[in-house]
Coordinates of C-alpha atoms in Angstrom, one line a residue:
M1193 CA 5.1 -25.2 21.3
V1194 CA 7.4 -22.2 20.5
E1195 CA 10.8 -22.7 18.9
I1196 CA 13.4 -20.0 19.8
H1197 CA 17.0 -20.3 18.7
P1198 CA 19.5 -20.1 21.6
T1199 CA 21.1 -16.9 20.2
A1200 CA 17.8 -15.1 19.8
I1201 CA 16.7 -12.6 22.5
V1202 CA 12.9 -12.7 23.2
S1203 CA 11.4 -10.7 26.0
K1204 CA 9.4 -12.7 28.6
K1205 CA 6.7 -10.0 28.2
A1206 CA 6.2 -10.7 24.5
K1207 CA 3.2 -12.8 23.5
L1208 CA 4.0 -15.5 21.1
G1209 CA 1.4 -17.8 19.6
T1210 CA 1.5 -21.6 19.0
N1211 CA 4.2 -22.9 16.8
V1212 CA 6.0 -19.6 16.4
K1213 CA 9.6 -20.0 15.3
V1214 CA 12.3 -17.4 16.0
G1215 CA 15.6 -17.7 14.2
P1216 CA 19.2 -16.9 15.2
F1217 CA 20.2 -13.5 16.5
S1218 CA 16.6 -12.1 16.2
I1219 CA 15.4 -9.7 18.9
I1220 CA 11.8 -9.4 20.1
E1221 CA 11.0 -6.6 22.6
D1222 CA 8.4 -6.4 25.4
E1223 CA 5.2 -5.0 23.9
V1224 CA 5.0 -7.5 20.9
E1225 CA 2.3 -9.9 19.9
I1226 CA 2.9 -12.6 17.3
G1227 CA 0.2 -15.0 16.0
D1228 CA 0.3 -18.7 15.5
N1229 CA 2.6 -20.4 13.0
T1230 CA 4.5 -17.2 12.2
V1231 CA 8.2 -17.7 11.3
I1232 CA 10.8 -15.1 12.3
Y1233 CA 14.0 -15.8 10.4
S1234 CA 17.5 -14.7 11.5
G1235 CA 18.6 -11.2 12.4
V1236 CA 15.1 -9.8 12.6
K1237 CA 14.3 -7.0 15.1
I1238 CA 10.7 -6.6 16.2
K1239 CA 10.3 -3.6 18.5
N1240 CA 7.8 -2.5 21.1
Y1241 CA 4.1 -1.9 20.2
T1242 CA 4.1 -4.3 17.2
K1243 CA 1.4 -6.8 16.5
I1244 CA 1.9 -9.5 13.8
G1245 CA -0.8 -12.0 12.8
S1246 CA -0.8 -15.7 12.1
N1247 CA 1.0 -17.6 9.4
C1248 CA 3.4 -14.7 8.5
Q1249 CA 7.0 -15.0 7.4
I1250 CA 9.4 -12.3 8.4
Y1251 CA 12.8 -12.7 6.6
E1252 CA 16.4 -11.8 7.4
G1253 CA 17.3 -8.3 8.5
T1254 CA 13.8 -7.0 8.7
V1255 CA 13.0 -4.3 11.3
I1256 CA 9.4 -3.7 12.4
G1257 CA 8.2 -1.1 14.9
N1258 CA 11.0 1.3 14.9
I1259 CA 10.2 4.9 15.7
P1260 CA 9.1 7.2 12.8
Q1261 CA 11.5 9.2 10.7
H1262 CA 9.5 12.3 11.6
L1263 CA 11.0 15.4 13.2
G1264 CA 7.8 16.1 15.2
F1265 CA 7.8 12.7 16.9
K1266 CA 8.2 13.1 20.6
G1267 CA 8.3 9.5 21.8
E1268 CA 4.6 8.9 22.1
I1269 CA 3.2 5.4 22.1
S1270 CA 2.1 4.4 18.6
Y1271 CA 1.7 1.1 16.8
V1272 CA 2.4 -1.3 13.9
E1273 CA -0.2 -3.9 13.0
I1274 CA 0.4 -6.6 10.4
G1275 CA -2.3 -9.0 9.3
N1276 CA -2.4 -12.8 8.7
N1277 CA -0.5 -14.7 6.0
T1278 CA 1.7 -11.7 5.1
V1279 CA 5.3 -12.1 4.0
L1280 CA 8.1 -9.5 4.5
R1281 CA 11.2 -10.4 2.6
E1282 CA 14.8 -9.4 3.4
Y1283 CA 15.5 -6.0 5.0
C1284 CA 12.0 -4.6 5.0
T1285 CA 11.4 -1.7 7.4
V1286 CA 8.0 -0.8 8.9
H1287 CA 7.8 2.3 11.2
R1288 CA 5.3 3.1 14.0
G1289 CA 2.6 5.7 13.5
T1290 CA 2.5 9.2 15.0
S1291 CA 0.2 11.5 16.8
F1292 CA -0.2 13.5 13.5
D1293 CA -2.5 10.7 12.3
D1294 CA -4.3 7.8 14.1
G1295 CA -1.0 6.5 15.5
V1296 CA -1.1 3.2 13.6
T1297 CA 0.9 1.9 10.6
K1298 CA -1.0 -1.1 9.2
I1299 CA -0.5 -3.8 6.7
G1300 CA -3.4 -6.1 5.8
D1301 CA -3.8 -9.9 5.3
N1302 CA -2.2 -11.9 2.4
C1303 CA 0.3 -9.2 1.5
Y1304 CA 3.8 -9.8 0.0
L1305 CA 6.5 -7.2 0.6
M1306 CA 9.7 -8.0 -1.4
A1307 CA 13.2 -7.1 -0.3
Y1308 CA 14.0 -3.6 1.0
V1309 CA 10.5 -2.3 1.0
H1310 CA 10.0 0.6 3.4
I1311 CA 6.6 1.4 5.0
A1312 CA 6.8 4.8 6.8
H1313 CA 4.8 6.1 9.7
D1314 CA 1.0 6.1 9.5
C1315 CA 0.8 4.2 6.2
K1316 CA -2.1 1.9 5.5
V1317 CA -1.7 -1.1 3.1
G1318 CA -4.8 -3.1 2.3
H1319 CA -5.1 -6.9 1.9
D1320 CA -3.8 -9.0 -1.0
T1321 CA -1.3 -6.4 -2.1
I1322 CA 2.2 -6.9 -3.5
L1323 CA 5.0 -4.4 -3.2
A1324 CA 8.1 -5.3 -5.3
N1325 CA 11.7 -4.8 -4.3
C1326 CA 12.7 -1.3 -3.0
V1327 CA 9.2 0.2 -3.1
T1328 CA 9.3 3.1 -0.6
L1329 CA 6.2 4.6 1.1
A1330 CA 6.5 8.0 2.7
G1331 CA 4.3 8.9 5.6
H1332 CA 0.5 8.7 5.6
V1333 CA 0.4 6.8 2.2
K1334 CA -2.7 4.7 1.7
I1335 CA -2.6 1.6 -0.6
G1336 CA -5.8 -0.2 -1.4
N1337 CA -6.6 -3.9 -1.8
Y1338 CA -5.3 -6.1 -4.6
V1339 CA -2.7 -3.6 -5.7
F1340 CA 0.6 -4.3 -7.4
I1341 CA 3.5 -1.8 -7.3
G1342 CA 6.6 -2.4 -9.3
G1343 CA 10.1 -2.2 -7.9
L1344 CA 12.1 0.9 -7.2
T1345 CA 9.0 3.0 -6.9
P1346 CA 8.8 5.9 -4.4
I1347 CA 5.4 7.2 -3.3
H1348 CA 5.1 10.7 -2.0
Q1349 CA 3.6 11.3 1.5
F1350 CA -0.2 11.5 1.7
C1351 CA -0.7 9.9 -1.8
R1352 CA -3.2 7.1 -2.3
I1353 CA -3.4 4.2 -4.7
G1354 CA -6.8 2.7 -5.2
D1355 CA -8.0 -0.9 -5.2
Y1356 CA -7.0 -3.2 -8.1
A1357 CA -4.5 -0.6 -9.4
M1358 CA -1.1 -1.4 -10.9
V1359 CA 1.9 0.9 -10.8
G1360 CA 4.9 0.1 -13.0
G1361 CA 8.4 -0.2 -11.7
A1362 CA 10.7 2.8 -11.3
S1363 CA 7.8 5.2 -11.3
A1364 CA 7.6 8.2 -9.1
V1365 CA 4.1 8.6 -7.6
D1366 CA 3.3 12.2 -6.5
K1367 CA -0.4 12.1 -7.2
D1368 CA -3.3 9.7 -6.4
V1369 CA -3.7 6.7 -8.6
P1370 CA -7.4 5.8 -8.9
P1371 CA -8.8 2.3 -8.5
Y1372 CA -8.7 -0.2 -11.4
T1373 CA -6.1 1.9 -13.3
R1374 CA -2.6 1.2 -14.7
A1375 CA 0.0 3.9 -14.0
S1376 CA 3.7 4.4 -14.6
K1377 CA 6.5 6.8 -15.5
N1378 CA 8.3 9.6 -13.6
H1379 CA 6.2 11.4 -12.7
V1380 CA 3.4 8.9 -12.7
L1381 CA 0.8 9.0 -15.5
L1382 CA -2.4 6.9 -16.1
Y1383 CA -2.5 4.5 -19.0
G1384 CA -6.0 3.2 -18.9
L1385 CA -7.3 0.2 -16.9
N1386 CA -5.4 -2.6 -15.2
L1387 CA -7.2 -5.0 -17.5
V1388 CA -5.1 -8.1 -16.8
G1389 CA -5.5 -7.6 -13.0
L1390 CA -9.2 -7.1 -13.3
K1391 CA -9.7 -10.2 -15.4
R1392 CA -7.6 -12.3 -13.0
R1393 CA -9.8 -11.1 -10.1
G1394 CA -13.0 -12.2 -11.8
F1395 CA -14.4 -8.9 -13.1
T1396 CA -16.9 -9.5 -15.9
S1397 CA -16.8 -8.0 -19.3
D1398 CA -19.8 -5.8 -18.5
Q1399 CA -18.1 -4.5 -15.3
I1400 CA -14.9 -3.8 -17.2
K1401 CA -16.8 -2.0 -20.0
L1402 CA -18.6 0.2 -17.5
I1403 CA -15.4 1.1 -15.6
K1404 CA -13.7 1.8 -19.0
E1405 CA -16.4 4.3 -19.9
A1406 CA -16.2 6.0 -16.6
Y1407 CA -12.4 6.3 -17.0
R1408 CA -12.8 7.8 -20.5
I1409 CA -15.2 10.4 -19.2
L1410 CA -13.3 11.3 -16.0
F1411 CA -9.7 11.4 -17.2
R1412 CA -9.8 11.8 -21.0
T1413 CA -12.8 13.7 -22.4
S1414 CA -14.0 16.0 -19.6
P1415 CA -12.3 19.4 -19.3
T1416 CA -12.1 19.0 -15.5
I1417 CA -12.4 16.2 -13.0
S1418 CA -15.5 18.0 -11.5
E1419 CA -17.3 18.0 -14.8
G1420 CA -16.3 14.4 -15.4
I1421 CA -17.8 13.4 -12.0
K1422 CA -21.0 15.1 -12.9
E1423 CA -21.2 13.5 -16.3
V1424 CA -20.5 10.0 -14.9
E1425 CA -23.2 10.4 -12.3
E1426 CA -25.7 11.5 -14.9
K1427 CA -24.9 9.0 -17.7
L1428 CA -23.8 5.8 -16.0
P1429 CA -25.4 3.4 -13.5
I1430 CA -23.7 3.8 -10.1
T1431 CA -22.6 0.2 -9.5
P1432 CA -20.3 -0.6 -6.6
E1433 CA -17.3 -0.3 -8.9
I1434 CA -18.3 3.1 -10.2
K1435 CA -19.2 4.3 -6.7
N1436 CA -15.7 3.2 -5.5
L1437 CA -14.1 5.1 -8.3
L1438 CA -16.1 8.3 -7.8
D1439 CA -15.6 8.3 -4.0
F1440 CA -11.9 8.0 -4.5
V1441 CA -11.7 10.9 -7.0
K1442 CA -14.0 13.1 -5.0
T1443 CA -11.8 12.8 -1.9
T1444 CA -8.4 13.4 -3.4
K1445 CA -6.2 15.9 -1.7
R1446 CA -3.0 15.4 -3.7
G1447 CA -4.8 15.5 -7.0
I1448 CA -5.3 12.7 -9.5
A1449 CA -2.4 11.5 -11.7
P1450 CA -3.1 12.8 -15.3
D1451 CA -3.9 10.5 -18.2
A1452 CA -0.9 10.1 -20.5
S1453 CA -2.8 11.3 -23.5
K1454 CA -3.6 14.6 -21.8
R1455 CA 0.0 15.0 -20.6
K1456 CA 1.3 14.6 -24.1
L1457 CA -1.1 17.3 -25.3
I1458 CA 0.1 19.7 -22.6
L1459 CA 3.7 19.1 -23.5
S1460 CA 3.0 19.7 -27.2
E1461 CA 1.3 23.0 -26.4
E1462 CA 4.3 24.1 -24.2
E1463 CA 6.7 23.3 -27.1

């Protein structure tokens, strides 16, 4: 029930589910679990302490479970976990976690990672998220659910990108990008809501209208984020979407990416 090419090297200790296929010259080490119907194409290396779900596709040249690129890593046991129905295209790299976090690098269900994506140590990627070619996540980055990130975008360590957000290609993310928003540029700026994404995901016009008003208060009209939070809590109903947005903003450590209109104002004042 498992199809392994004669040139592949698969440890007898590895646990492979039903109908798993392993292509030519791929290597699977001891402490590896792979779910049913997952396909490992040629030249893939899956290293110790890696768990991959069912119905995944791992394309040529991908390396999963290598040790972190962290100078403080001392060889401790740590993990990579990848959910079901997730695709990693050519030459993706996913590194194990470290003792400086919870020790797990995790990618959720139904994700699509295009060629040359890098997921560093201790990152968390939610479900139904797309990372385009050459997106690079530094350590401890957290990406929400239903997120799209355009190609050639680096994301600074400890940054977060909220649910349903969209980041344009060739951006440089050095601040948190809130849920439901659209961001781009180097360095990243906010450009309102990800309206196309929200509509595609079934958000109603009333939901979008409320999120838009919260965005306006938080990121455009209020002098500070703290004042914006207070105004939103006083003036708007705290629906699940508004609560998600407020919780994200309240817990930022890197700071929130500025709205583009405010950034232009700052630049004009400096000139």
